[in-house]
Amino acid sequence: MRKNKACMVRLTQARQLEKLVDQLVRSCLGRDPAFVPTFLGSYRTFATTQQVLDVLFTRYGTIFLHSEEDGGPLDQLKMAMSSILATWLNWYPEDFFQPPAFPCLNLLVAYLGLNFPGSDLEHQAKFLLSELDHLEPTQGDAEAPVPTSTPLPSTELGQAEGSAFPGVSASHRRLTPAPAMA
């Protein structure tokens, strides 16, 4: 009986996550632009970065191969995905700090390489991965939980005062605003 109840709870949570990810994408299409930072700032209370990426890429990850840049629905969806991922990478880069293999950041780089090849966002994700690959892991890294954060303050558009990662200087991190939605 307990096993069935636990299974039902997990199924309900998975459905809720799918609904929230759908709302995340719809919000970028003009319905509620404030939802993106709200979701990205709070999802860790009920899901992991991997779970959110899995739902996001499963539901919206393979439609861009034949997308034209014509302003139509697929192009708008592509812009929404770019905006969500740029906001996530810029405001919450620590969500992708999972040494030693950085599975979520590697997944993001692969996704961006397929759907946004050569984009600034792809280059930013690759740069972050290369910086993190060069960090020396410390004993505390394996034991300490990944911290949650608020958006990093910026002194000028495109530059952060601090780094969310030890060993990566602010001059090596480039923060850019999410693309504006039409």
Tab-separated table of C-alpha atoms in Angstrom:
chain	number	residue	atom	x	y	z
A	1	MET	CA	0.000	0.000	0.000
A	2	ARG	CA	2.798	2.452	0.917
A	3	LYS	CA	4.598	1.691	-2.331
A	4	ASN	CA	1.503	2.583	-4.373
A	5	LYS	CA	1.041	5.828	-2.432
A	6	ALA	CA	4.684	6.819	-2.967
A	7	CYS	CA	4.335	6.029	-6.662
A	8	MET	CA	1.202	8.188	-6.898
A	9	VAL	CA	2.966	11.071	-5.154
A	10	ARG	CA	5.910	10.899	-7.590
A	11	LEU	CA	3.539	10.734	-10.557
A	12	THR	CA	1.616	13.760	-9.284
A	13	GLN	CA	4.861	15.675	-8.765
A	14	ALA	CA	6.016	14.805	-12.277
A	15	ARG	CA	2.736	16.050	-13.745
A	16	GLN	CA	2.997	19.262	-11.718
A	17	LEU	CA	6.517	19.822	-12.995
A	18	GLU	CA	5.342	19.297	-16.578
A	19	LYS	CA	2.575	21.865	-16.065
A	20	LEU	CA	4.994	24.364	-14.558
A	21	VAL	CA	7.490	23.899	-17.405
A	22	ASP	CA	4.663	24.431	-19.904
A	23	GLN	CA	3.725	27.622	-18.038
A	24	LEU	CA	7.396	28.663	-18.096
A	25	VAL	CA	7.479	28.450	-21.892
A	26	ARG	CA	4.050	30.084	-22.322
A	27	SER	CA	5.104	32.921	-20.022
A	28	CYS	CA	7.911	33.795	-22.418
A	29	LEU	CA	5.429	33.908	-25.249
A	30	GLY	CA	3.802	36.926	-23.644
A	31	ARG	CA	1.384	35.661	-21.047
A	32	ASP	CA	3.414	36.285	-17.872
A	33	PRO	CA	7.055	37.351	-18.321
A	34	ALA	CA	7.575	37.631	-14.542
A	35	PHE	CA	7.047	33.886	-14.172
A	36	VAL	CA	10.466	32.963	-15.620
A	37	PRO	CA	12.604	34.494	-12.852
A	38	THR	CA	10.080	33.377	-10.236
A	39	PHE	CA	10.225	29.778	-11.432
A	40	LEU	CA	14.006	29.745	-11.811
A	41	GLY	CA	14.409	31.180	-8.336
A	42	SER	CA	12.184	28.618	-6.659
A	43	TYR	CA	12.070	25.313	-8.580
A	44	ARG	CA	14.843	23.811	-6.394
A	45	THR	CA	12.284	23.324	-3.608
A	46	PHE	CA	10.454	20.648	-5.616
A	47	ALA	CA	12.727	19.525	-8.487
A	48	THR	CA	16.342	19.195	-9.543
A	49	THR	CA	18.038	21.004	-12.396
A	50	GLN	CA	18.242	17.683	-14.249
A	51	GLN	CA	14.495	17.080	-13.869
A	52	VAL	CA	13.614	20.544	-15.186
A	53	LEU	CA	16.003	20.220	-18.139
A	54	ASP	CA	14.662	16.746	-18.929
A	55	VAL	CA	11.067	17.993	-19.057
A	56	LEU	CA	11.985	21.162	-20.940
A	57	PHE	CA	14.082	19.371	-23.561
A	58	THR	CA	11.708	16.415	-23.900
A	59	ARG	CA	8.706	18.651	-24.513
A	60	TYR	CA	10.406	21.440	-26.488
A	61	GLY	CA	13.828	20.152	-27.479
A	62	THR	CA	13.453	18.668	-30.928
A	63	ILE	CA	11.211	21.108	-32.778
A	64	PHE	CA	13.894	23.513	-33.934
A	65	LEU	CA	15.619	21.404	-36.546
A	66	HIS	CA	13.226	22.618	-39.246
A	67	SER	CA	12.377	26.020	-37.790
A	68	GLU	CA	12.510	29.042	-40.058
A	69	GLU	CA	13.295	32.507	-38.762
A	70	ASP	CA	9.998	33.906	-39.982
A	71	GLY	CA	8.432	35.138	-36.741
A	72	GLY	CA	5.964	32.262	-36.811
A	73	PRO	CA	5.031	30.005	-33.887
A	74	LEU	CA	8.159	27.826	-34.089
A	75	ASP	CA	10.418	30.867	-34.286
A	76	GLN	CA	8.645	32.392	-31.277
A	77	LEU	CA	9.076	29.140	-29.352
A	78	LYS	CA	12.758	29.086	-30.253
A	79	MET	CA	13.112	32.657	-28.953
A	80	ALA	CA	11.274	31.683	-25.752
A	81	MET	CA	13.631	28.745	-25.171
A	82	SER	CA	16.632	30.990	-25.794
A	83	SER	CA	15.310	33.557	-23.320
A	84	ILE	CA	14.617	30.959	-20.618
A	85	LEU	CA	18.021	29.319	-20.982
A	86	ALA	CA	19.875	32.658	-21.111
A	87	THR	CA	18.099	33.859	-17.978
A	88	TRP	CA	18.871	30.579	-16.214
A	89	LEU	CA	22.533	30.558	-17.200
A	90	ASN	CA	23.020	34.238	-16.325
A	91	TRP	CA	21.076	34.455	-13.071
A	92	TYR	CA	21.594	30.967	-11.661
A	93	PRO	CA	24.838	29.526	-13.090
A	94	GLU	CA	25.415	27.646	-9.825
A	95	ASP	CA	22.533	25.339	-10.813
A	96	PHE	CA	24.945	23.849	-13.346
A	97	PHE	CA	27.825	23.422	-10.894
A	98	GLN	CA	27.809	19.640	-10.457
A	99	PRO	CA	31.419	18.455	-10.368
A	100	PRO	CA	33.194	16.495	-11.517
A	101	ALA	CA	31.269	15.717	-14.743
A	102	PHE	CA	28.839	18.708	-14.843
A	103	PRO	CA	26.045	16.611	-16.426
A	104	CYS	CA	23.453	19.401	-16.643
A	105	LEU	CA	25.871	21.896	-18.151
A	106	ASN	CA	27.031	19.272	-20.668
A	107	LEU	CA	23.379	18.574	-21.545
A	108	LEU	CA	22.776	22.305	-21.993
A	109	VAL	CA	25.858	22.679	-24.222
A	110	ALA	CA	24.719	19.727	-26.374
A	111	TYR	CA	21.185	21.162	-26.660
A	112	LEU	CA	22.483	24.606	-27.588
A	113	GLY	CA	24.869	23.088	-30.141
A	114	LEU	CA	21.947	21.391	-31.894
A	115	ASN	CA	19.366	24.150	-31.643
A	116	PHE	CA	21.402	27.363	-31.402
A	117	PRO	CA	24.731	26.551	-33.081
A	118	GLY	CA	27.196	29.422	-33.026
A	119	SER	CA	24.985	31.571	-30.792
A	120	ASP	CA	26.311	33.769	-28.007
A	121	LEU	CA	24.384	31.571	-25.574
A	122	GLU	CA	26.135	28.431	-26.835
A	123	HIS	CA	29.534	30.147	-26.546
A	124	GLN	CA	28.700	31.334	-23.023
A	125	ALA	CA	27.707	27.819	-21.901
A	126	LYS	CA	30.849	26.318	-23.467
A	127	PHE	CA	33.009	28.963	-21.822
A	128	LEU	CA	31.451	28.276	-18.412
A	129	LEU	CA	32.025	24.548	-18.901
A	130	SER	CA	35.662	25.093	-19.852
A	131	GLU	CA	36.174	27.313	-16.796
A	132	LEU	CA	34.577	24.774	-14.482
A	133	ASP	CA	36.530	21.887	-16.000
A	134	HIS	CA	39.725	23.661	-14.946
A	135	LEU	CA	38.715	24.164	-11.323
A	136	GLU	CA	40.495	21.995	-8.805
A	137	PRO	CA	37.851	20.133	-6.766
A	138	THR	CA	38.241	20.497	-3.034
A	139	GLN	CA	37.150	18.045	-0.388
A	140	GLY	CA	34.366	20.431	0.671
A	141	ASP	CA	32.919	20.484	-2.870
A	142	ALA	CA	31.904	16.838	-2.640
A	143	GLU	CA	30.145	17.321	0.685
A	144	ALA	CA	28.624	20.799	0.413
A	145	PRO	CA	25.199	21.223	-1.190
A	146	VAL	CA	24.911	23.510	-4.196
A	147	PRO	CA	23.815	26.904	-2.864
A	148	THR	CA	20.797	28.731	-4.171
A	149	SER	CA	21.172	32.356	-5.029
A	150	THR	CA	19.539	35.517	-6.132
A	151	PRO	CA	20.500	37.279	-9.341
A	152	LEU	CA	24.040	38.565	-9.237
A	153	PRO	CA	24.392	42.350	-8.989
A	154	SER	CA	26.013	44.016	-11.953
A	155	THR	CA	28.017	47.201	-12.043
A	156	GLU	CA	27.565	47.552	-15.774
A	157	LEU	CA	25.345	45.681	-18.190
A	158	GLY	CA	27.223	42.530	-19.089
A	159	GLN	CA	29.577	42.391	-16.071
A	160	ALA	CA	29.145	40.846	-12.649
A	161	GLU	CA	30.864	42.024	-9.473
A	162	GLY	CA	31.366	38.490	-8.197
A	163	SER	CA	31.412	34.942	-9.316
A	164	ALA	CA	29.150	32.152	-8.204
A	165	PHE	CA	32.068	29.770	-8.583
A	166	PRO	CA	35.196	29.715	-6.450
A	167	GLY	CA	38.272	30.040	-8.605
A	168	VAL	CA	36.519	31.708	-11.529
A	169	SER	CA	37.151	35.431	-11.506
A	170	ALA	CA	34.465	37.927	-12.404
A	171	SER	CA	36.503	39.001	-15.421
A	172	HIS	CA	36.107	35.485	-16.847
A	173	ARG	CA	32.321	35.394	-16.450
A	174	ARG	CA	30.179	37.254	-18.917
A	175	LEU	CA	26.614	37.951	-17.968
A	176	THR	CA	24.271	39.083	-20.662
A	177	PRO	CA	20.616	39.992	-20.429
A	178	ALA	CA	18.090	37.537	-21.750
A	179	PRO	CA	16.920	38.271	-25.293
A	180	ALA	CA	13.932	40.590	-25.415
A	181	MET	CA	10.678	39.031	-26.473
A	182	ALA	CA	8.605	40.762	-29.131
